[in-house]
């Protein structure tokens, strides 16, 4: 709440016009890096599958090829399910780990060949993984009047370090000039960018309510969802599910995964500059509560799990709470609790938080809360 020149932020306009852009720049420079472009001029959409009677007649389904370049050297498949009786639908948008065919049992979902440096690549490129991901209760989501849209993070950028040759880096990094700068985007930046490209399509499709898009993500993809929601104000609600270090958890606590650990195990996730803060978290010009504050005044939900200490649940709660003053300055409710709530006790202001029992990952309990949170906030908004 203090600008770089020392001025205190005392007015909503000062936050939105001065401090927020400053913090965004700090995250671009020191943490996630900078994307070299927004929506590519050459991007195009091809709806290659449309079915009015998907999931035993319960849903309308579409598959869209989103080409990032003219000839589609880089592209992603977006899979969309819509509740037939409430179109245009608000929609949950999330990236998935395994491929679109892993989140739905339907045989028509296209399997894309996956680049990978592990045996999982072969598994996720084959029929063996169809329906493998059980964390998305499609029918329940549809029955509550929400649509669901998803793309595989690996279409945007395969998740292994190859010196930024594959994925969108390989295609667009030449825009930086000869050398890749130390604040060039890493993989999390690329995945966040891909979420915005999915939204570019959603905005053009009249079956979807482009003004009610909830971006959510689990774990590394929760980090990407927060970064996407922070940068792209078209996302109406942002949800972080067990996102941990580099996501909702405060780096300065050094509890569970630390900056050094994450930069060592995943050298491609953040920008090069972030490595300067290995064991020097106190020198970071930002911490993750400021990432959450960038989402204000839009609703944001942070969810932790009690056995998931690697993600530092308390650090996630404290970050959500520390974003509260910005929400209040902007006339919103913030997070209406001062101490960490008991297990399985969701708190929902404009900032939402829960810690559920169990381990890392996305459960039906989480989904129920996210839909309650979206119901509440969309009702308030319309
Ligand atoms: C690892 C990593 C985390 C990440 C998680 C995941 O545990 O250390 O930062 O969130 O993988 O994406 O599942």
Coordinates of N, CA and C and ligand atoms in Angstrom, one line a residue, residues 97 219-220 223 243 245 257 262 266 269 310 360, ligand 1:
X97 N -3.7 -31.5 -16.5 CA -2.3 -32.1 -16.6 C -2.2 -33.1 -17.7
X219 N -2.5 -26.7 -7.9 CA -1.0 -26.9 -7.7 C -0.2 -26.0 -8.7
X220 N 0.6 -26.5 -9.5 CA 1.4 -25.7 -10.4 C 0.4 -24.9 -11.3
X223 N -0.9 -21.9 -9.5 CA 0.0 -20.7 -9.6 C -0.3 -20.0 -10.9
X243 N -2.1 -24.2 -4.3 CA -1.1 -23.7 -5.2 C 0.3 -23.6 -4.6
X245 N 4.0 -22.7 -3.0 CA 5.1 -21.8 -3.3 C 5.0 -21.3 -4.7
X257 N 7.8 -26.0 0.7 CA 8.7 -25.7 -0.5 C 9.2 -24.2 -0.4
X262 N 12.1 -24.7 -5.3 CA 11.3 -24.7 -6.6 C 12.1 -24.3 -7.8
X266 N 12.4 -27.1 -10.6 CA 11.7 -26.6 -11.8 C 12.3 -25.4 -12.4
X269 N 10.2 -22.9 -14.6 CA 8.8 -22.3 -14.2 C 8.8 -20.8 -14.2
X310 N 3.6 -29.2 2.3 CA 4.5 -28.7 1.2 C 4.0 -27.4 0.6
X360 N -3.0 -33.0 -0.9 CA -2.8 -32.1 -2.0 C -3.8 -32.6 -3.1
Ligands
LIG1 C1 5.6 -30.2 -6.9 C2 6.1 -28.8 -6.8 C3 4.9 -27.8 -6.4 C4 3.8 -28.0 -7.4 C5 3.4 -29.5 -7.4 C6 2.3 -29.8 -8.4 O1 5.2 -30.7 -5.6 O2 7.1 -28.8 -5.8 O3 5.4 -26.5 -6.5 O4 2.7 -27.2 -7.0 O5 4.5 -30.3 -7.8 O6 2.1 -29.1 -9.4 O7 1.6 -30.8 -8.2

